[in-house]
């Protein structure tokens, strides 16, 4: 099924179910007022949501409305926990090279992961407001999963069953600030501002064969001002998968329902796959031409992130944001 | 006023007001069911809570009950954001020396801050459950503030007015894991497990002259298995104050109501002040005697953190936790 959240209804919005074609929707508030509420009671609530979604799909509901993506918040408008990994080693190598940093020790045995801002996510069509154009504003096109309650010490094999939803993620990054913030070793506070997610979150079975229970294998498309940046396959060159990331996070903590786990900017070794962030494009340009030509975002620029199924239909809807001065 | 949260009532518990002596309490649920709810509507809710607290203090309420600290969750049982600074440079120097790390660049102009686990805090008397005794289990006695909604770009002078509550914080740290996790530069995920907070959160005016609008100046007491570890003054040797930490955090993000800002393990230059964590004691022992003698926590050990006012009365109640195997 596909779930989304209307902005109206407070800081957590109002949960709706959305048909596969992303054209029609119905309120789910009688079952679960918010997605956070649903995730905390997933075993009992999910079957009811599935039934509602099925009835919407079959045209059996009367109280339906046209889906207006501008009226959507992120599926979780806020979350108690957002942990983002960096599992595409090709991205890590280029990002680190670009800021003059070495690869971290044990990067092949111990996933990189930071705890990110989660008290407020932007909606998929909200402007991205930042105070200063000179911060090296970049996007990262990612796939994220949402889990239910995960006990401390959960193994990777056990973790797979806790994955309840999949979304696209735009993880904005301020590259100028990573240079000063990361050497302090305490992670990102200023360098990772508000993220946004795709219009809908989907349950894994919506993804068919593209979801193998541990990762999603489809091209993630991104565009800057309408120009294609890349179409890297999210299942390729993925060094750690989602269950491994969940197990890593849960080693010394439980993860509460609604925790979002990202896997970092997608990056394929195949140069034809292009880019899922500006930093890698610039790193390649510097290598080839001695200097970067793709600029960081300027105010007024737009970014679009989307994923299509085998039939060319959008799965999650597109994240489309314009960068603006705060 | 003093506020606390009963465990009963779901993941966010039930808000209560507590008298100054921490002996009697009354439900605040008719005004605000949870502390998160209150913080999101502070301007309208706080005056009503103050009035309820005043009536409790004056013995005008009939529906009161004895305060049972074992029945309390942390004042915020969970939060959408927990940002912890490290502003006692003396602690930073010793902690880094102990793990063989240099002081970070710009540490005197740019506060150190990480985003910590906030999806579930332990209550002030809950056991601290961890999978393994060999992780270098340590505590950090800290003071934390809670803010209402803080807009992006808020200056330090503006930030002071957003501080609504003050609490004690036990920021457990797994020192063995910091050695492998921090060099990856992405901050703490495995090395900072669940934190806990004092039984009550207090509004700044409860602190009298000890709160100057930017910091709290009183000794923070900590004990391991009943043995005093230290009594460092929280206002002394504090290189950045709370408004500066808030402004740092809000440079590229807004902070939503209920965000918790800690200042790191308290540490005074005066050796008579003792310690607010084990790591510093061990660092001094190594320097003096060639090896550390204070052990990291073992299962069964207990830690107590408290702060007394000028009359020797507990302000926040004590955090008292026993370390247990998960």
XYZ file of C-alpha atoms in Angstrom:
652
model
C 0.000 0.000 0.000
C 0.930 3.623 -0.353
C 0.626 6.093 2.521
C 0.992 9.837 2.682
C 0.357 12.658 5.130
C -1.663 15.798 4.604
C -0.100 18.913 6.098
C -3.331 19.891 7.780
C -3.949 18.521 11.250
C -0.986 19.774 13.259
C 2.710 18.968 13.453
C 2.141 15.298 12.567
C -0.398 16.041 9.827
C -3.182 13.622 8.861
C -2.627 10.128 7.485
C -4.118 9.188 4.103
C -3.944 6.159 1.844
C -3.079 6.806 -1.804
C -3.800 4.655 -4.844
C -0.980 3.089 -6.853
C -1.277 5.686 -9.610
C -0.915 8.532 -7.054
C -4.092 10.191 -8.340
C -6.691 9.449 -5.650
C -6.611 9.307 -1.881
C -8.768 8.676 1.155
C -8.424 9.718 4.772
C -7.117 7.045 7.133
C -7.776 9.051 10.279
C -10.507 6.746 11.520
C -7.894 3.973 11.609
C -4.820 5.996 12.553
C -4.713 9.785 12.809
C -0.994 9.947 11.984
C 1.670 7.706 10.486
C 3.600 7.768 13.785
C 0.479 6.462 15.522
C 0.161 3.694 12.920
C 3.806 2.627 13.210
C 3.531 2.339 16.996
C 0.598 -0.077 16.528
C 1.611 -1.583 13.194
C 0.546 -5.193 13.857
C -3.061 -4.187 14.444
C -3.281 -1.048 12.312
C -1.521 -2.195 9.117
C -4.154 -4.799 8.159
C -6.872 -2.146 8.437
C -4.847 0.296 6.352
C -4.200 -2.415 3.765
C -7.918 -3.071 3.535
C -8.686 0.622 3.141
C -6.016 0.902 0.457
C -7.407 -2.122 -1.369
C -10.906 -0.662 -1.319
C -9.549 2.648 -2.644
C -7.727 0.782 -5.412
C -10.894 -1.131 -6.315
C -13.008 2.008 -6.409
C -15.137 0.827 -3.496
C -14.777 3.963 -1.372
C -17.088 6.938 -1.717
C -15.182 9.461 0.381
C -12.155 9.862 -1.864
C -10.386 12.960 -3.204
C -7.857 13.883 -5.869
C -4.307 13.704 -4.562
C -2.755 17.183 -4.346
C 0.951 16.689 -3.793
C 1.395 20.342 -2.809
C -0.839 19.641 0.190
C 1.429 16.847 1.431
C 3.930 16.884 4.241
C 6.639 14.235 4.316
C 5.002 10.883 5.175
C 6.473 11.359 8.653
C 6.418 15.165 9.091
C 8.751 14.606 12.039
C 10.301 11.571 13.666
C 11.931 10.659 16.948
C 14.953 9.261 15.154
C 16.636 9.582 11.775
C 19.839 7.617 11.252
C 21.568 7.948 7.928
C 24.244 5.585 6.765
C 26.805 5.973 4.011
C 26.960 2.593 2.315
C 27.837 3.479 -1.266
C 31.594 3.432 -0.818
C 32.106 5.102 -4.172
C 30.271 8.169 -2.829
C 32.229 8.116 0.402
C 35.513 7.977 -1.488
C 34.606 10.923 -3.692
C 33.058 13.023 -0.921
C 36.099 12.515 1.290
C 38.509 13.189 -1.530
C 36.672 16.414 -2.298
C 37.099 17.702 1.253
C 40.628 16.360 1.620
C 39.744 13.682 4.168
C 40.965 10.098 4.328
C 38.651 7.096 4.293
C 37.675 6.226 7.855
C 39.251 3.231 9.554
C 37.240 -0.037 9.396
C 34.927 1.377 6.743
C 34.486 -2.063 5.236
C 33.482 -3.751 8.493
C 31.708 -0.981 10.372
C 29.041 1.081 8.580
C 29.269 4.862 8.707
C 26.137 6.322 10.277
C 25.127 9.645 11.801
C 22.060 10.770 13.704
C 20.308 13.454 11.706
C 17.810 16.220 12.300
C 14.313 14.768 12.601
C 12.213 17.275 14.540
C 10.790 18.717 11.333
C 11.018 17.457 7.769
C 10.033 19.543 4.782
C 7.232 18.365 2.518
C 8.112 16.997 -0.938
C 7.217 20.289 -2.658
C 8.249 22.707 0.086
C 10.986 25.224 -0.649
C 14.349 24.511 0.966
C 15.134 27.652 2.918
C 18.696 28.397 3.916
C 20.363 31.505 5.260
C 23.301 31.730 2.896
C 24.039 30.723 -0.693
C 27.740 30.277 0.025
C 27.401 27.183 2.200
C 28.003 24.714 -0.654
C 24.366 23.674 -0.871
C 24.029 20.136 -2.227
C 21.380 17.410 -2.360
C 21.747 13.680 -1.828
C 19.214 11.352 -3.457
C 18.683 8.373 -1.177
C 16.334 5.544 -0.283
C 15.246 5.293 3.352
C 13.275 2.686 5.275
C 11.032 3.085 8.318
C 10.984 0.477 11.075
C 8.652 -0.493 13.881
C 10.052 -1.095 17.378
C 13.437 -2.805 17.094
C 14.897 -4.339 20.284
C 18.508 -3.694 21.254
C 20.779 -6.426 19.934
C 18.620 -7.284 16.924
C 20.680 -9.134 14.313
C 20.702 -8.234 10.620
C 18.628 -11.315 9.786
C 16.051 -10.385 12.408
C 16.118 -6.729 11.365
C 14.675 -7.347 7.902
C 11.226 -8.086 9.344
C 11.150 -4.678 11.069
C 11.225 -2.766 7.775
C 7.666 -1.506 7.297
C 7.946 1.318 4.763
C 10.268 2.585 2.054
C 10.620 6.217 0.915
C 12.863 8.424 -1.176
C 14.911 10.959 0.753
C 16.501 14.255 -0.187
C 19.295 14.709 2.314
C 20.464 18.290 1.836
C 24.102 18.805 2.755
C 26.093 22.006 3.192
C 29.481 20.988 1.818
C 31.307 24.105 3.000
C 30.309 23.327 6.571
C 31.258 19.637 6.378
C 34.854 20.751 5.984
C 34.868 22.481 9.359
C 32.311 20.354 11.188
C 33.369 16.775 10.434
C 36.973 17.101 11.649
C 35.479 17.790 15.097
C 34.324 14.119 14.933
C 30.895 14.831 16.487
C 28.968 14.416 13.226
C 26.687 16.841 11.417
C 24.715 19.558 13.172
C 25.084 22.651 11.005
C 26.128 20.812 7.820
C 22.947 18.714 7.459
C 19.856 20.944 7.481
C 16.250 19.804 7.038
C 15.636 16.779 4.833
C 12.526 15.969 2.822
C 10.922 12.708 1.753
C 8.904 11.490 -1.208
C 5.160 12.246 -1.350
C 4.297 8.671 -0.435
C 5.832 5.922 1.636
C 5.185 2.401 0.358
C 5.121 -1.000 1.976
C 7.806 -3.328 0.595
C 5.387 -5.551 -1.337
C 4.503 -2.555 -3.544
C 8.050 -2.803 -4.892
C 7.660 -6.303 -6.316
C 10.881 -7.991 -7.355
C 12.808 -4.738 -7.019
C 12.768 -5.282 -3.237
C 14.614 -8.434 -2.179
C 13.895 -8.027 1.533
C 17.183 -6.269 2.213
C 17.510 -3.609 -0.472
C 15.750 -1.884 -3.357
C 17.203 -2.234 -6.855
C 15.945 0.466 -9.210
C 17.461 3.604 -10.714
C 17.066 6.726 -8.567
C 16.586 9.687 -10.883
C 17.664 13.203 -9.999
C 17.471 16.492 -11.882
C 18.771 20.002 -11.264
C 16.715 22.715 -12.933
C 15.240 19.981 -15.124
C 18.610 18.655 -16.275
C 19.218 14.954 -15.546
C 22.028 14.372 -13.050
C 21.933 10.597 -12.782
C 20.106 7.326 -12.562
C 22.239 5.158 -10.287
C 20.735 1.803 -9.326
C 20.068 1.810 -5.592
C 20.793 -1.887 -5.187
C 24.136 -1.817 -6.988
C 27.449 -1.152 -5.221
C 25.611 -1.049 -1.889
C 28.195 -2.285 0.591
C 25.880 -2.662 3.606
C 22.145 -3.315 3.209
C 19.265 -1.988 5.344
C 19.109 -4.919 7.780
C 22.843 -4.513 8.392
C 22.362 -0.784 9.026
C 19.500 -1.494 11.439
C 21.562 -4.071 13.314
C 24.460 -1.616 13.525
C 22.181 1.075 14.970
C 20.558 -1.342 17.413
C 23.794 -2.674 18.916
C 23.550 -0.532 22.072
C 20.066 1.009 21.774
C 16.567 -0.056 20.897
C 15.036 1.791 17.930
C 11.542 3.094 18.465
C 8.779 2.713 15.916
C 9.031 5.427 13.281
C 12.825 5.433 13.205
C 14.016 6.283 9.693
C 17.171 4.605 8.353
C 18.795 6.055 5.242
C 21.646 4.515 3.276
C 23.401 7.652 2.007
C 23.799 9.190 -1.435
C 23.458 6.484 -4.074
C 26.541 5.988 -6.187
C 27.436 3.396 -8.803
C 30.890 2.549 -10.093
C 29.476 2.671 -13.636
C 30.133 6.235 -14.866
C 27.053 6.010 -17.095
C 24.922 6.016 -13.938
C 25.723 9.669 -13.319
C 25.313 11.306 -9.937
C 22.912 11.518 -7.007
C 24.548 14.645 -5.553
C 26.551 17.612 -6.839
C 29.701 16.801 -4.840
C 30.509 13.721 -6.903
C 29.997 15.541 -10.181
C 32.388 18.233 -9.002
C 34.930 15.668 -7.819
C 34.956 14.048 -11.264
C 35.219 17.415 -13.013
C 38.182 18.366 -10.861
C 39.860 15.092 -11.682
C 39.232 15.408 -15.420
C 39.513 19.130 -16.035
C 41.394 20.481 -13.036
C 38.361 22.386 -11.807
C 34.713 21.827 -11.037
C 32.105 23.296 -13.353
C 28.815 22.131 -11.810
C 27.966 24.821 -9.285
C 26.487 24.212 -5.857
C 22.837 25.221 -5.635
C 22.032 28.905 -5.867
C 18.811 30.475 -4.618
C 16.142 29.835 -7.230
C 17.538 26.487 -8.353
C 15.334 23.402 -8.203
C 16.013 19.746 -7.517
C 13.842 16.756 -8.419
C 14.217 13.165 -7.188
C 12.074 10.307 -8.430
C 11.983 6.558 -9.042
C 10.019 4.759 -11.755
C 8.888 1.143 -11.839
C 9.484 -1.201 -14.763
C 6.450 0.236 -16.553
C 7.725 3.801 -16.224
C 5.233 4.730 -13.507
C 6.344 6.823 -10.555
C 6.442 4.723 -7.387
C 6.838 7.305 -4.645
C 5.952 10.518 -6.485
C 8.669 13.108 -7.020
C 10.435 15.270 -4.483
C 10.588 18.692 -6.155
C 12.073 21.532 -4.167
C 13.315 25.006 -4.914
C 16.215 26.474 -2.937
C 15.285 29.803 -1.363
C 16.767 32.347 0.996
C 15.431 31.953 4.536
C 7.454 25.610 38.856
C 8.480 21.981 38.830
C 7.140 19.513 36.272
C 7.450 15.763 35.970
C 5.969 12.926 33.943
C 4.335 9.767 35.182
C 5.249 6.661 33.206
C 1.633 5.648 32.851
C -0.264 7.027 29.884
C 1.730 5.781 26.900
C 5.073 6.632 25.342
C 4.850 10.294 26.388
C 3.513 9.532 29.876
C 1.293 11.923 31.814
C 2.289 15.434 32.878
C 2.187 16.375 36.581
C 3.168 19.416 38.612
C 5.331 18.777 41.675
C 5.794 20.910 44.774
C 9.153 22.509 45.564
C 9.945 19.926 48.236
C 9.317 17.081 45.737
C 6.880 15.402 48.107
C 3.457 16.128 46.578
C 2.133 16.254 43.057
C -1.018 16.862 41.051
C -2.051 15.802 37.571
C -1.748 18.490 34.893
C -3.520 16.457 32.232
C -6.548 18.749 32.115
C -4.191 21.553 31.038
C -1.685 19.535 29.014
C -1.609 15.731 28.731
C 2.131 15.623 28.103
C 5.151 17.886 28.493
C 5.693 17.836 24.718
C 2.134 19.118 24.278
C 2.795 21.881 26.811
C 6.050 22.976 25.176
C 4.363 23.268 21.781
C 1.805 25.663 23.309
C 3.974 27.188 26.037
C 2.722 30.772 25.834
C -0.837 29.737 26.635
C -0.219 26.604 28.682
C 2.612 27.761 30.977
C 0.505 30.353 32.865
C -2.093 27.673 33.611
C 0.586 25.246 34.776
C 2.123 27.974 36.956
C -1.236 28.611 38.562
C -1.765 24.902 39.211
C 1.720 24.643 40.697
C 1.105 27.666 42.909
C -2.147 26.180 44.175
C -0.372 22.889 44.886
C 2.332 24.760 46.767
C -0.276 26.665 48.778
C -2.198 23.510 49.675
C -5.275 24.677 47.781
C -5.692 21.528 45.668
C -7.671 18.545 46.861
C -6.679 16.055 44.181
C -3.005 15.644 45.111
C -0.863 12.574 45.702
C 2.493 11.669 47.223
C 5.290 11.858 44.683
C 6.682 8.396 43.903
C 9.892 8.911 42.007
C 9.992 5.269 40.909
C 6.783 5.951 38.968
C 8.393 8.764 36.960
C 9.658 8.744 33.421
C 12.119 11.405 32.332
C 10.255 14.740 32.167
C 10.305 14.268 28.397
C 10.119 10.467 27.990
C 11.165 11.040 24.396
C 11.976 14.089 22.308
C 12.249 15.000 18.655
C 15.715 16.419 19.177
C 18.538 16.129 21.686
C 21.680 18.120 20.967
C 24.540 17.816 23.393
C 27.444 20.224 23.469
C 30.851 19.851 25.058
C 31.603 23.237 26.580
C 33.766 22.362 29.570
C 37.063 22.432 27.752
C 38.823 20.781 30.664
C 36.649 17.683 30.109
C 37.238 17.756 26.371
C 40.996 17.925 26.884
C 41.009 14.983 29.271
C 38.542 12.866 27.286
C 40.511 13.386 24.088
C 43.832 12.737 25.803
C 42.432 9.510 27.204
C 41.515 8.232 23.761
C 44.628 9.612 22.099
C 42.825 12.272 20.064
C 43.864 15.861 19.448
C 41.727 18.852 20.365
C 39.480 19.696 17.432
C 40.276 22.697 15.273
C 38.446 25.922 16.161
C 37.309 24.506 19.484
C 37.421 27.946 21.064
C 35.256 29.634 18.446
C 32.936 26.822 17.351
C 31.154 24.740 19.997
C 31.365 20.975 19.789
C 27.883 19.482 19.507
C 26.392 16.161 18.470
C 22.855 14.988 17.864
C 22.004 12.294 20.365
C 19.488 9.499 20.749
C 16.127 10.931 21.787
C 13.469 8.392 20.778
C 13.361 6.944 24.282
C 14.902 8.217 27.496
C 15.131 6.127 30.625
C 13.377 7.298 33.767
C 15.473 8.665 36.666
C 15.313 5.385 38.574
C 15.274 2.960 35.639
C 18.083 0.467 35.295
C 20.589 1.199 32.549
C 20.616 -1.931 30.423
C 23.560 -2.643 28.177
C 24.624 -5.742 26.291
C 28.238 -5.935 27.384
C 30.268 -4.923 30.436
C 33.419 -4.455 28.379
C 32.264 -1.352 26.496
C 33.882 1.128 28.900
C 30.567 2.130 30.481
C 30.735 5.669 31.876
C 28.310 8.374 32.982
C 28.426 12.115 32.362
C 26.668 14.419 34.825
C 25.294 17.381 32.910
C 22.754 20.198 32.967
C 20.384 20.432 30.012
C 17.813 23.012 28.964
C 14.592 22.594 26.995
C 13.496 25.201 24.463
C 10.261 26.154 22.757
C 10.242 26.757 18.986
C 13.482 28.498 17.968
C 13.606 30.027 14.471
C 16.599 29.413 12.218
C 19.171 32.175 12.593
C 18.298 33.016 16.190
C 21.177 34.887 17.851
C 22.579 33.976 21.260
C 20.950 37.036 22.811
C 17.593 36.089 21.351
C 18.075 32.439 22.285
C 18.020 33.051 26.042
C 14.287 33.757 25.990
C 13.596 30.350 24.413
C 14.921 28.440 27.447
C 11.810 27.167 29.227
C 13.050 24.347 31.447
C 16.228 23.110 33.107
C 17.022 19.475 34.014
C 19.900 17.280 35.118
C 21.091 14.770 32.549
C 22.945 11.471 32.818
C 24.598 11.040 29.446
C 25.890 7.472 29.424
C 28.921 6.986 27.219
C 30.630 3.812 26.062
C 34.280 4.869 26.054
C 35.560 1.756 24.285
C 33.280 2.506 21.351
C 34.200 6.205 21.177
C 37.701 5.132 20.184
C 36.459 3.385 17.066
C 33.382 5.486 16.322
C 34.595 9.079 16.626
C 37.498 8.777 14.148
C 34.815 8.071 11.517
C 33.781 11.730 12.111
C 30.032 10.990 11.961
C 29.458 11.403 15.700
C 28.041 8.964 18.232
C 25.581 6.221 17.332
C 26.760 3.138 19.206
C 28.900 4.988 21.761
C 26.081 7.048 23.311
C 23.228 4.819 24.439
C 20.034 5.924 26.202
C 20.282 8.956 28.480
C 18.144 9.730 31.521
C 17.033 12.975 33.111
C 16.259 14.179 36.614
C 12.857 13.389 38.148
C 11.687 16.961 37.635
C 12.309 19.732 35.136
C 12.159 23.245 36.574
C 11.455 26.636 35.101
C 14.449 28.979 35.363
C 12.906 31.190 38.077
C 12.946 28.202 40.448
C 16.735 28.467 40.366
C 16.874 31.979 41.818
C 20.248 33.709 41.586
C 21.934 30.465 40.549
C 20.456 30.996 37.067
C 21.745 34.160 35.394
C 19.699 33.756 32.209
C 22.490 31.990 30.364
C 23.829 29.344 32.721
C 23.296 27.620 36.054
C 25.961 27.986 38.759
C 25.700 25.289 41.407
C 27.701 22.149 42.229
C 26.558 19.026 40.384
C 26.998 16.065 42.709
C 27.687 12.555 41.462
C 28.250 9.273 43.283
C 29.239 5.762 42.210
C 27.999 3.027 44.534
C 27.423 5.765 47.118
C 30.991 7.138 46.917
C 31.250 10.828 46.023
C 32.889 11.423 42.635
C 32.686 15.215 42.440
C 30.874 18.472 42.935
C 31.984 20.664 40.033
C 30.185 23.986 39.717
C 28.180 23.968 36.499
C 28.674 27.698 35.866
C 32.444 27.648 36.263
C 34.842 26.993 33.375
C 31.891 26.855 30.987
C 33.337 28.114 27.718
C 30.057 28.468 25.797
C 26.751 29.097 27.577
C 23.294 27.747 26.678
C 22.212 30.655 24.469
C 25.448 30.273 22.503
C 24.795 26.553 22.092
C 21.233 27.220 20.938
C 22.413 29.828 18.420
C 25.037 27.383 17.138
C 22.401 24.676 16.652
C 19.962 27.080 14.999
C 22.369 28.416 12.388
C 20.994 26.282 9.550
C 17.882 24.709 11.140
C 14.970 25.755 13.268
C 14.673 23.905 16.580
C 11.240 22.594 17.404
C 9.630 22.921 20.808
C 10.880 20.246 23.154
C 14.430 20.248 21.801
C 16.864 19.410 24.604
C 20.266 21.106 24.651
C 22.956 19.692 26.935
C 26.326 21.255 27.680
C 28.449 18.151 28.186
C 30.123 16.608 31.219
C 30.769 19.319 33.808
C 34.427 19.839 34.614
C 36.217 22.463 36.705
C 39.887 23.341 36.585
C 39.924 23.217 40.409
C 41.024 19.664 41.287
C 39.006 19.858 44.526
C 35.844 19.826 42.397
C 36.381 16.173 41.518
C 34.739 14.511 38.545
C 31.414 14.284 36.733
C 32.416 11.167 34.761
C 34.789 8.225 35.190
C 36.945 9.048 32.165
C 38.437 12.155 33.773
C 39.216 10.340 37.006
C 41.006 7.660 35.023
C 42.895 10.232 32.959
C 44.205 11.865 36.146
C 45.134 8.507 37.647
C 47.087 7.563 34.561
C 48.933 10.850 34.685
C 49.751 10.544 38.381
C 50.272 6.841 38.850
C 50.906 5.494 35.386
C 47.639 3.555 35.364
C 43.959 4.102 36.027
C 42.436 2.591 39.157
C 38.793 3.743 38.961
C 37.062 1.048 36.917
C 34.409 1.613 34.297
C 30.939 0.585 35.470
C 30.325 -3.104 35.993
C 26.892 -4.703 36.032
C 25.380 -4.087 39.458
C 27.080 -0.715 39.982
C 24.953 2.352 40.667
C 25.290 6.028 39.784
C 23.584 8.979 41.455
C 23.432 12.558 40.159
C 21.892 15.409 42.129
C 22.020 19.149 42.725
C 21.210 20.944 45.993
C 20.160 24.545 46.481
C 21.788 26.929 48.979
C 19.659 25.470 51.768
C 20.749 21.916 50.973
C 17.427 20.955 49.401
C 17.351 18.837 46.250
C 16.248 20.939 43.276
C 15.613 18.346 40.568
C 15.503 15.139 42.610
C 18.229 12.574 42.096
C 18.951 10.417 39.081
C 19.753 7.002 40.569
C 20.398 4.181 38.155
C 21.857 0.720 38.372
C 23.817 -0.732 35.464
C 22.385 -4.064 34.333
C 22.895 -6.601 31.578
C 20.335 -6.210 28.812
